[in-house]
Short mmCIF file of C-alpha atoms and ligand atoms in Angstrom, two decimals:
data_model
loop_
_atom_site.label_atom_id
_atom_site.label_comp_id
_atom_site.label_asym_id
_atom_site.label_seq_id
_atom_site.Cartn_x
_atom_site.Cartn_y
_atom_site.Cartn_z
CA UNK Q 286 -0.03 -0.01 0.06
CA UNK Q 287 1.32 3.51 -0.90
CA UNK Q 288 1.61 6.22 1.64
CA UNK Q 289 -1.75 7.79 1.86
CA UNK Q 290 -2.15 11.55 1.17
CA UNK Q 291 -2.83 13.52 4.23
CA UNK Q 292 -5.97 15.15 2.90
CA UNK Q 293 -7.93 11.84 2.44
CA UNK Q 294 -7.31 10.84 6.07
CA UNK Q 295 -10.14 9.45 8.21
CA UNK Q 296 -10.70 10.96 11.62
CA UNK Q 297 -9.74 8.49 14.34
CA UNK Q 298 -12.21 8.83 17.13
CA UNK Q 299 -11.85 7.40 20.65
CA UNK Q 300 -11.32 4.64 21.65
CA UNK Q 301 -8.89 4.08 18.71
CA UNK Q 302 -5.44 2.63 19.41
CA UNK Q 303 -2.85 5.28 19.31
CA UNK Q 304 1.05 4.41 19.39
CA UNK Q 305 4.04 6.33 20.48
CA UNK Q 306 7.55 5.46 19.59
CA UNK Q 307 9.86 6.06 22.38
CA UNK Q 308 9.69 5.54 26.12
CA UNK Q 309 10.52 8.92 27.54
CA UNK Q 310 8.75 11.72 29.55
CA UNK Q 311 7.32 13.25 26.18
CA UNK Q 312 5.88 9.78 25.34
CA UNK Q 313 4.35 9.45 28.84
CA UNK Q 314 2.75 13.07 28.68
CA UNK Q 315 1.41 12.22 25.20
CA UNK Q 316 -0.15 8.96 26.51
CA UNK Q 317 -1.71 10.70 29.50
CA UNK Q 318 -3.31 13.28 27.14
CA UNK Q 319 -4.57 10.59 24.70
CA UNK Q 320 -6.04 8.41 27.52
CA UNK Q 321 -7.82 11.48 29.03
CA UNK Q 322 -9.59 11.80 25.75
CA UNK Q 323 -10.51 8.00 25.70
CA UNK Q 324 -7.96 6.63 23.37
CA UNK Q 325 -6.27 3.47 23.82
CA UNK Q 326 -2.68 4.52 23.97
CA UNK Q 327 0.31 2.49 24.08
CA UNK Q 328 4.06 2.66 23.41
CA UNK Q 329 6.73 0.91 21.54
CA UNK Q 330 9.66 0.99 23.93
CA UNK Q 331 12.94 -0.89 24.61
CA UNK Q 332 12.70 -1.03 28.35
CA UNK Q 333 10.27 -2.70 30.62
CA UNK Q 334 9.46 0.06 33.17
CA UNK Q 335 10.05 3.47 31.31
CA UNK Q 336 8.34 6.70 31.97
CA UNK Q 337 6.04 5.94 29.01
CA UNK Q 338 5.76 2.26 29.48
CA UNK Q 339 4.57 2.77 33.01
CA UNK Q 340 1.39 4.58 32.03
CA UNK Q 341 0.69 2.90 28.62
CA UNK Q 342 -2.45 0.86 28.17
CA UNK Q 343 -0.49 -1.54 26.02
CA UNK Q 344 3.33 -1.91 25.28
CA UNK Q 345 5.23 -3.33 22.25
CA UNK Q 346 8.98 -4.13 23.47
CA UNK Q 347 11.71 -3.66 21.11
CA UNK Q 348 13.97 -1.07 19.57
CA UNK Q 349 12.39 1.61 17.30
CA UNK Q 350 14.19 0.06 14.18
CA UNK Q 351 13.37 -3.56 15.10
CA UNK Q 352 11.16 -5.02 12.18
CA UNK Q 353 9.45 -7.59 14.32
CA UNK Q 354 8.55 -4.87 16.82
CA UNK Q 355 7.41 -2.70 14.16
CA UNK Q 356 5.25 -5.40 12.80
CA UNK Q 357 3.57 -5.75 16.42
CA UNK Q 358 3.06 -2.10 16.61
CA UNK Q 359 1.41 -1.84 13.25
CA UNK Q 360 -0.90 -4.76 14.17
CA UNK Q 361 -1.76 -2.92 17.47
CA UNK Q 362 -1.98 0.86 16.68
CA UNK Q 363 -4.21 2.57 13.91
CA UNK Q 364 -1.97 5.69 14.21
CA UNK Q 365 1.65 6.36 15.33
CA UNK Q 366 3.69 9.25 16.73
CA UNK Q 367 7.11 9.78 18.05
CA UNK Q 368 8.47 11.39 21.16
CA UNK Q 369 12.02 11.78 19.94
CA UNK Q 370 13.65 12.59 16.56
CA UNK Q 371 16.07 9.94 16.21
CA UNK Q 372 13.60 7.31 15.30
CA UNK Q 373 14.53 5.68 12.19
CA UNK Q 374 12.96 7.51 9.34
CA UNK Q 375 12.79 4.31 7.14
CA UNK Q 376 10.86 2.48 9.90
CA UNK Q 377 8.25 5.42 9.84
CA UNK Q 378 8.21 5.10 6.08
CA UNK Q 379 7.54 1.43 6.48
CA UNK Q 380 4.74 1.93 8.85
CA UNK Q 381 3.02 4.44 6.57
CA UNK Q 382 3.32 1.92 3.84
CA UNK Q 383 1.19 -0.49 6.06
CA UNK Q 384 -1.45 2.07 5.81
CA UNK Q 385 -0.91 3.34 9.22
CA UNK Q 386 -1.33 7.10 10.02
CA UNK Q 387 2.17 8.26 10.85
CA UNK Q 388 2.62 11.87 12.04
CA UNK Q 389 5.01 13.62 11.82
CA UNK Q 390 5.77 11.88 8.63
CA UNK Q 391 9.26 10.29 8.04
CA UNK Q 392 10.50 13.24 5.86
CA UNK Q 393 10.05 15.68 8.88
CA UNK Q 394 12.08 13.31 10.91
CA UNK Q 395 14.69 12.82 8.23
CA UNK Q 396 15.46 16.42 8.13
CA UNK Q 397 15.26 17.37 11.75
CA UNK Q 398 17.29 14.39 13.08
CA UNK Q 399 20.39 15.59 11.27
CA UNK Q 400 21.97 18.77 11.63
CA UNK Q 401 23.45 18.95 8.26
CA UNK Q 402 20.18 18.34 6.48
CA UNK Q 403 18.59 20.72 8.94
CA UNK Q 404 20.86 23.61 8.12
CA UNK Q 405 20.67 22.76 4.29
CA UNK Q 406 16.69 22.90 4.70
CA UNK Q 407 16.86 26.39 6.38
CA UNK Q 408 19.11 27.63 3.65
CA UNK Q 409 17.02 26.17 0.90
CA UNK Q 410 13.95 28.04 2.32
CA UNK Q 411 15.95 31.13 3.42
CA UNK Q 412 14.80 30.90 7.00
CA UNK Q 413 17.40 32.86 9.10
CA UNK Q 414 20.03 30.84 10.88
CA UNK Q 415 23.56 31.10 12.08
CA UNK Q 416 26.39 30.94 9.65
CA UNK Q 417 27.55 27.34 9.23
CA UNK Q 418 29.77 24.96 7.29
CA UNK Q 419 29.66 21.35 6.81
CA UNK Q 420 32.52 19.11 8.13
CA UNK Q 421 32.90 15.60 6.55
CA UNK Q 422 36.52 15.40 5.92
CA UNK Q 423 39.88 16.79 7.19
CA UNK Q 424 39.87 19.11 4.21
CA UNK Q 425 36.80 20.96 5.49
CA UNK Q 426 38.46 21.97 8.59
CA UNK Q 427 40.69 24.25 6.75
CA UNK Q 428 38.58 27.25 5.95
CA UNK Q 429 36.41 27.09 9.09
CA UNK Q 430 38.24 29.66 11.32
CA UNK Q 431 38.38 32.16 8.25
CA UNK Q 432 34.76 31.66 7.33
CA UNK Q 433 33.18 31.59 10.88
CA UNK Q 434 35.62 33.18 13.22
CA UNK Q 435 35.97 32.19 16.86
CA UNK Q 436 34.76 31.07 19.02
CA UNK Q 437 32.81 28.47 16.77
CA UNK Q 438 30.94 25.35 17.66
CA UNK Q 439 31.42 21.84 16.26
CA UNK Q 440 28.34 19.75 16.59
CA UNK Q 441 27.84 16.26 15.48
CA UNK Q 442 25.27 16.05 12.69
CA UNK Q 443 23.45 13.13 14.30
CA UNK Q 444 22.21 12.30 17.65
CA UNK Q 445 23.03 15.26 19.78
CA UNK Q 446 20.75 16.32 22.67
CA UNK Q 447 21.15 18.50 25.80
CA UNK Q 448 24.43 19.95 24.57
CA UNK Q 449 25.95 16.43 24.08
CA UNK Q 450 28.13 16.01 20.76
CA UNK Q 451 29.16 19.65 20.98
CA UNK Q 452 32.49 21.43 21.51
CA UNK Q 453 33.11 25.10 21.50
CA UNK Q 454 36.38 25.75 19.76
CA UNK Q 455 38.19 29.05 20.86
CA UNK Q 456 41.17 28.89 18.44
CA UNK Q 457 42.06 27.80 15.01
CA UNK Q 458 44.67 25.41 16.18
CA UNK Q 459 42.25 23.56 18.33
CA UNK Q 460 39.67 22.77 15.33
CA UNK Q 461 41.29 19.46 14.51
CA UNK Q 462 41.63 18.10 18.15
CA UNK Q 463 38.00 18.99 18.82
CA UNK Q 464 36.89 17.17 15.67
CA UNK Q 465 38.98 14.23 16.77
CA UNK Q 466 37.19 14.33 20.27
CA UNK Q 467 33.90 14.12 18.32
CA UNK Q 468 35.18 10.98 16.73
CA UNK Q 469 35.60 12.57 13.29
CA UNK Q 470 32.00 11.92 12.41
CA UNK Q 471 30.02 14.14 10.03
CA UNK Q 472 29.50 17.59 11.83
CA UNK Q 473 28.03 20.99 11.63
CA UNK Q 474 30.52 23.96 12.22
CA UNK Q 475 28.59 26.74 13.61
CA UNK Q 476 29.58 30.40 14.08
CA UNK Q 477 29.28 31.75 17.78
CA UNK Q 478 25.89 33.79 18.08
CA UNK Q 479 25.90 36.61 20.61
CA UNK Q 480 22.55 36.17 21.76
CA UNK Q 481 20.20 38.30 24.09
CA UNK Q 482 17.86 35.40 24.76
CA UNK Q 483 16.82 32.12 23.65
CA UNK Q 484 13.10 31.64 22.78
CA UNK Q 485 11.11 28.57 21.21
CA UNK Q 486 7.71 28.50 19.52
CA UNK Q 487 5.54 25.23 19.59
CA UNK Q 488 3.43 24.81 16.49
CA UNK Q 489 0.66 22.34 15.82
CA UNK Q 490 -0.24 21.61 12.23
CA UNK Q 491 -3.17 19.55 11.13
CA UNK Q 492 -3.64 17.27 8.04
CA UNK Q 493 -5.69 20.06 6.45
CA UNK Q 494 -2.63 22.41 6.72
CA UNK Q 495 -4.25 24.57 9.38
CA UNK Q 496 -1.64 25.44 11.95
CA UNK Q 497 -1.43 27.29 15.33
CA UNK Q 498 1.30 28.29 17.72
CA UNK Q 499 1.67 29.04 21.20
CA UNK Q 500 3.35 32.18 22.49
CA UNK Q 501 7.23 32.18 22.35
CA UNK Q 502 8.74 30.76 25.60
CA UNK Q 503 11.94 32.29 27.12
CA UNK Q 504 14.39 29.48 27.84
CA UNK Q 505 17.19 29.67 30.20
CA UNK Q 506 19.91 26.94 29.89
CA UNK Q 507 22.33 25.77 32.60
CA UNK Q 508 25.24 23.56 31.53
CA UNK Q 509 23.66 23.23 28.01
CA UNK Q 510 20.43 21.84 29.61
CA UNK Q 511 17.15 23.63 29.71
CA UNK Q 512 16.56 25.00 33.24
CA UNK Q 513 13.50 27.02 33.09
CA UNK Q 514 11.03 28.48 30.59
CA UNK Q 515 8.76 31.56 30.95
CA UNK Q 516 5.54 31.87 28.76
CA UNK Q 517 4.98 34.48 27.18
CA UNK Q 518 8.71 35.30 26.61
CA UNK Q 519 9.12 39.01 27.38
CA UNK Q 520 10.14 40.05 23.90
CA UNK Q 521 7.67 42.41 22.85
CA UNK Q 522 4.66 41.77 20.31
CA UNK Q 523 6.54 42.17 16.98
CA UNK Q 524 9.48 39.77 17.96
CA UNK Q 525 6.99 37.33 19.25
CA UNK Q 526 4.86 37.63 15.95
CA UNK Q 527 8.00 37.26 13.81
CA UNK Q 528 8.98 34.19 15.77
CA UNK Q 529 5.63 32.67 15.37
CA UNK Q 530 5.52 33.35 11.70
CA UNK Q 531 8.86 31.76 11.27
CA UNK Q 532 7.88 28.77 13.07
CA UNK Q 533 4.78 28.37 11.07
CA UNK Q 534 6.90 28.62 7.94
CA UNK Q 535 9.20 25.96 9.17
CA UNK Q 536 6.13 23.55 9.69
CA UNK Q 537 4.79 24.46 6.42
CA UNK Q 538 7.87 24.13 4.56
CA UNK Q 539 8.49 20.59 6.03
CA UNK Q 540 4.70 19.82 5.47
CA UNK Q 541 4.55 18.35 8.98
CA UNK Q 542 1.38 17.08 10.51
CA UNK Q 543 1.70 17.01 14.23
CA UNK Q 544 3.59 19.21 16.67
CA UNK Q 545 6.89 20.75 16.14
CA UNK Q 546 9.10 23.18 18.01
CA UNK Q 547 11.39 25.74 16.74
CA UNK Q 548 14.29 26.90 19.03
CA UNK Q 549 15.50 30.63 18.26
CA UNK Q 550 18.41 32.71 19.21
CA UNK Q 551 17.47 36.38 19.54
CA UNK Q 552 20.58 38.04 18.83
CA UNK Q 553 21.86 41.23 20.55
CA UNK Q 554 21.20 43.17 17.41
CA UNK Q 555 17.64 42.12 17.42
CA UNK Q 556 17.55 39.35 14.88
CA UNK Q 557 15.74 36.02 15.12
CA UNK Q 558 18.02 32.98 14.05
CA UNK Q 559 16.57 29.32 14.04
CA UNK Q 560 18.79 27.40 16.08
CA UNK Q 561 17.02 23.90 15.93
CA UNK Q 562 13.90 22.04 14.93
CA UNK Q 563 12.34 19.56 17.13
CA UNK Q 564 9.62 17.33 15.38
CA UNK Q 565 7.70 16.90 18.64
CA UNK Q 566 6.40 18.54 21.64
CA UNK Q 567 9.26 20.22 23.64
CA UNK Q 568 10.44 20.60 27.13
CA UNK Q 569 9.67 24.43 26.86
CA UNK Q 570 6.17 23.55 26.04
CA UNK Q 571 5.47 21.42 29.27
CA UNK Q 572 3.83 24.50 30.97
CA UNK Q 573 1.04 24.34 28.34
CA UNK Q 574 -0.45 21.58 30.36
CA UNK Q 575 -1.61 24.08 33.08
CA UNK Q 576 -1.21 27.38 31.28
CA UNK Q 577 -2.97 27.11 27.91
CA UNK Q 578 -6.39 26.18 26.83
CA UNK Q 579 -5.00 23.07 25.00
CA UNK Q 580 -1.62 21.40 25.91
CA UNK Q 581 1.08 20.62 23.47
CA UNK Q 582 0.43 16.92 23.95
CA UNK Q 583 -3.31 17.25 23.36
CA UNK Q 584 -2.49 19.01 20.09
CA UNK Q 585 -0.23 16.05 19.16
CA UNK Q 586 -3.17 13.69 19.95
CA UNK Q 587 -5.55 15.90 17.93
CA UNK Q 588 -3.27 16.26 14.82
CA UNK Q 589 -2.55 12.56 14.87
CA UNK Q 590 -6.23 11.61 14.81
CA UNK Q 591 -7.24 14.37 12.23
CA UNK Q 592 -9.19 16.41 14.81
CA UNK Q 593 -9.58 20.05 14.68
CA UNK Q 594 -6.85 21.69 16.78
CA UNK Q 595 -7.28 23.33 20.08
CA UNK Q 596 -7.13 26.86 21.18
CA UNK Q 597 -3.45 27.90 22.15
CA UNK Q 598 -4.32 30.96 24.42
CA UNK Q 599 -2.80 31.07 27.62
CA UNK Q 600 -5.00 31.12 30.67
CA UNK Q 601 -2.25 32.67 32.49
CA UNK Q 602 1.33 33.65 32.06
CA UNK Q 603 3.43 30.69 33.62
CA UNK Q 604 6.89 29.37 34.44
CA UNK Q 605 8.37 25.96 34.46
CA UNK Q 606 11.54 24.70 36.08
CA UNK Q 607 13.12 21.43 35.30
CA UNK Q 608 14.10 19.09 37.99
CA UNK Q 609 17.26 17.23 37.32
CA UNK Q 610 18.82 14.22 39.08
CA UNK Q 611 21.19 16.57 40.97
CA UNK Q 612 18.34 17.48 43.16
CA UNK Q 613 18.58 13.92 44.58
CA UNK Q 614 22.30 14.33 45.35
CA UNK Q 615 21.53 14.25 49.15
CA UNK Q 616 18.44 12.10 49.19
CA UNK Q 617 14.78 12.32 47.85
CA UNK Q 618 13.76 15.89 47.51
CA UNK Q 619 11.35 17.27 50.13
CA UNK Q 620 8.22 17.55 47.78
CA UNK Q 621 5.98 18.75 50.77
CA UNK Q 622 8.55 21.57 51.25
CA UNK Q 623 7.70 22.92 47.79
CA UNK Q 624 4.04 22.62 48.35
CA UNK Q 625 4.35 24.31 51.68
CA UNK Q 626 6.22 27.05 50.05
CA UNK Q 627 3.65 27.53 47.40
CA UNK Q 628 0.30 26.31 47.06
CA UNK Q 629 0.19 27.08 43.42
CA UNK Q 630 3.12 24.53 42.28
CA UNK Q 631 2.25 21.81 40.09
CA UNK Q 632 4.61 18.89 40.27
CA UNK Q 633 5.25 16.43 37.38
CA UNK Q 634 7.49 13.36 38.01
CA UNK Q 635 8.47 11.03 35.14
CA UNK Q 636 8.76 7.86 36.91
CA UNK Q 637 12.61 7.48 36.42
CA UNK Q 638 14.06 5.15 39.07
CA UNK Q 639 17.56 6.31 38.86
CA UNK Q 640 18.45 9.85 39.32
CA UNK Q 641 21.48 11.02 37.63
CA UNK Q 642 23.38 14.38 37.29
CA UNK Q 643 21.75 16.09 34.28
CA UNK Q 644 18.89 13.79 33.96
CA UNK Q 645 15.52 15.25 33.44
CA UNK Q 646 13.54 13.49 36.27
CA UNK Q 647 10.51 15.89 36.39
CA UNK Q 648 9.22 19.63 36.26
CA UNK Q 649 7.27 22.05 38.23
CA UNK Q 650 4.98 24.79 36.83
CA UNK Q 651 3.60 27.92 38.43
CA UNK Q 652 0.98 30.10 36.98
CA UNK Q 653 0.90 33.78 37.97
CA UNK Q 654 -0.43 37.13 36.23
CA UNK Q 655 3.28 38.22 36.24
CA UNK Q 656 5.48 35.99 34.32
CA UNK Q 657 8.55 37.11 36.08
CA UNK Q 658 6.77 36.43 39.44
CA UNK Q 659 5.88 32.82 38.13
CA UNK Q 660 9.50 32.22 37.61
CA UNK Q 661 10.66 33.52 40.97
CA UNK Q 662 8.06 31.21 42.58
CA UNK Q 663 8.82 28.19 40.67
CA UNK Q 664 12.63 28.67 41.43
CA UNK Q 665 11.89 29.33 45.25
CA UNK Q 666 9.66 26.11 45.16
CA UNK Q 667 12.52 24.21 43.71
CA UNK Q 668 15.06 25.45 46.11
CA UNK Q 669 12.64 24.35 48.97
CA UNK Q 670 13.03 20.85 47.69
CA UNK Q 671 16.53 20.70 49.02
CA UNK Q 672 16.63 23.30 51.56
CA UNK Q 673 16.60 20.77 54.54
CA UNK Q 674 19.21 18.81 52.92
CA UNK Q 675 22.59 18.94 54.46
CA UNK Q 676 24.29 20.67 51.52
CA UNK Q 677 21.18 22.21 49.93
CA UNK Q 678 21.98 23.29 46.31
CA UNK Q 679 20.32 25.15 43.47
CA UNK Q 680 20.69 23.48 40.05
P1 ATP W 816 18.77 20.57 23.40
O1 ATP W 816 18.58 19.02 23.15
O2 ATP W 816 18.72 20.99 24.60
O3 ATP W 816 17.87 21.46 22.39
P2 ATP W 816 21.19 20.27 21.71
O4 ATP W 816 22.24 19.59 22.19
O5 ATP W 816 20.40 19.75 20.57
O6 ATP W 816 20.10 20.86 22.77
P3 ATP W 816 21.64 22.91 20.64
O7 ATP W 816 20.38 23.59 20.91
O8 ATP W 816 22.17 23.12 19.12
O9 ATP W 816 21.93 21.57 21.14
O10 ATP W 816 22.56 23.86 21.61
C1 ATP W 816 22.46 23.77 22.99
C2 ATP W 816 22.71 25.20 23.52
O11 ATP W 816 23.93 25.54 23.44
C3 ATP W 816 21.91 26.17 22.79
O12 ATP W 816 20.61 26.31 23.45
C4 ATP W 816 22.63 27.52 23.15
O13 ATP W 816 22.53 27.98 24.56
C5 ATP W 816 24.10 26.90 23.07
N1 ATP W 816 24.40 27.17 21.45
C6 ATP W 816 24.49 26.31 20.62
N2 ATP W 816 24.79 26.72 19.36
C7 ATP W 816 25.28 27.99 19.80
C8 ATP W 816 25.87 29.01 18.87
N3 ATP W 816 26.15 28.91 17.52
N4 ATP W 816 26.15 30.19 19.40
C9 ATP W 816 25.94 30.38 20.81
N5 ATP W 816 25.43 29.34 21.65
C10 ATP W 816 25.08 28.22 21.06
MG1 MG W 817 18.63 22.82 21.39
#
């Protein structure tokens, strides 16, 4: 069977069986949204007790590119989505050929899972982005310093996340050793961007091409890992609109059906540059669960099922802080202390059994009429988690 055109898709009504490939927290929150709407929602996962597996109505065990597991998934689910970008694109194409609804489609994944293809895509569609060069061979290292200046960043083309697979290179003579440390694999070399802020826009796009966006979120990273998001980002209405239009343009150019997130740099001279495209809900959109009329995960369900998308208005400004495994360094965080500190705190834990430094274990959201106050309250609640610990620390 050939891949069906998105316009002739049926609407999948509850209790249709929906499947998500991937076992992490994004899969978990997709499943929770789908189940709330009455779908029979399950997971293809490689691990027995995973964040997504723990809440799934049904599970298929296996790697996302394992043909036997994919066959079982195709037998079980009527529609399939993904929770991370490094799902094999041929696997998704195969599932679509079995007549399954697969959203986002394999082409969106194919481009967004590889930084070289992503940059080529941005260039082709004249979507603003940082200056870059491809690095595939030793010879490509030669002109980098002249072309991009220093510092520059070398990023592996495939499978990087949370700043992994990236090296900032300060001097021309260090380029070669940096590339060696990355294993001499295909890379993107990027010019350093002096940014005033990092923002992101979550887009949902339906099979009919109708698309909606949330207001931009302002993202703050610590050690290359997202630490907090504030929505709406305090960037003014014009920059916010520009970011939303650019994000819609990306989803349109990719022909994405589903949820997609565009990360931007807002440069010190006021330009918006696309940093990355994530073909899925995003950590910066977690606060839409409480703060928006429709959460990013419900939009993923709606787009997958061919339903009209939900409203994206915020019911309140909000802030989200991530809870990394570092908070467990001196024992279990004191959840009651956070609730005592602030009755508006919403706790999300992902069911991960082993806390590790830098590992995303959960997040907390606070709504407040003033976005900055929301962030201050969320941070204070997070500090309260460890304030009773012998060596309390902020992460
Ligand atoms: P994540 O999974 O958290 O999105 P990632 O590993 O996919 O991260 P990037 O988003 O490319 O990687 O980079 C991580 C962070 O490093 C960025 O959010 C930004 O803070 C910083 N960074 C990346 N590229 C540049 C650049 N060209 N100039 C300045 N800072 C950069
Ligand atoms: Mg990123």
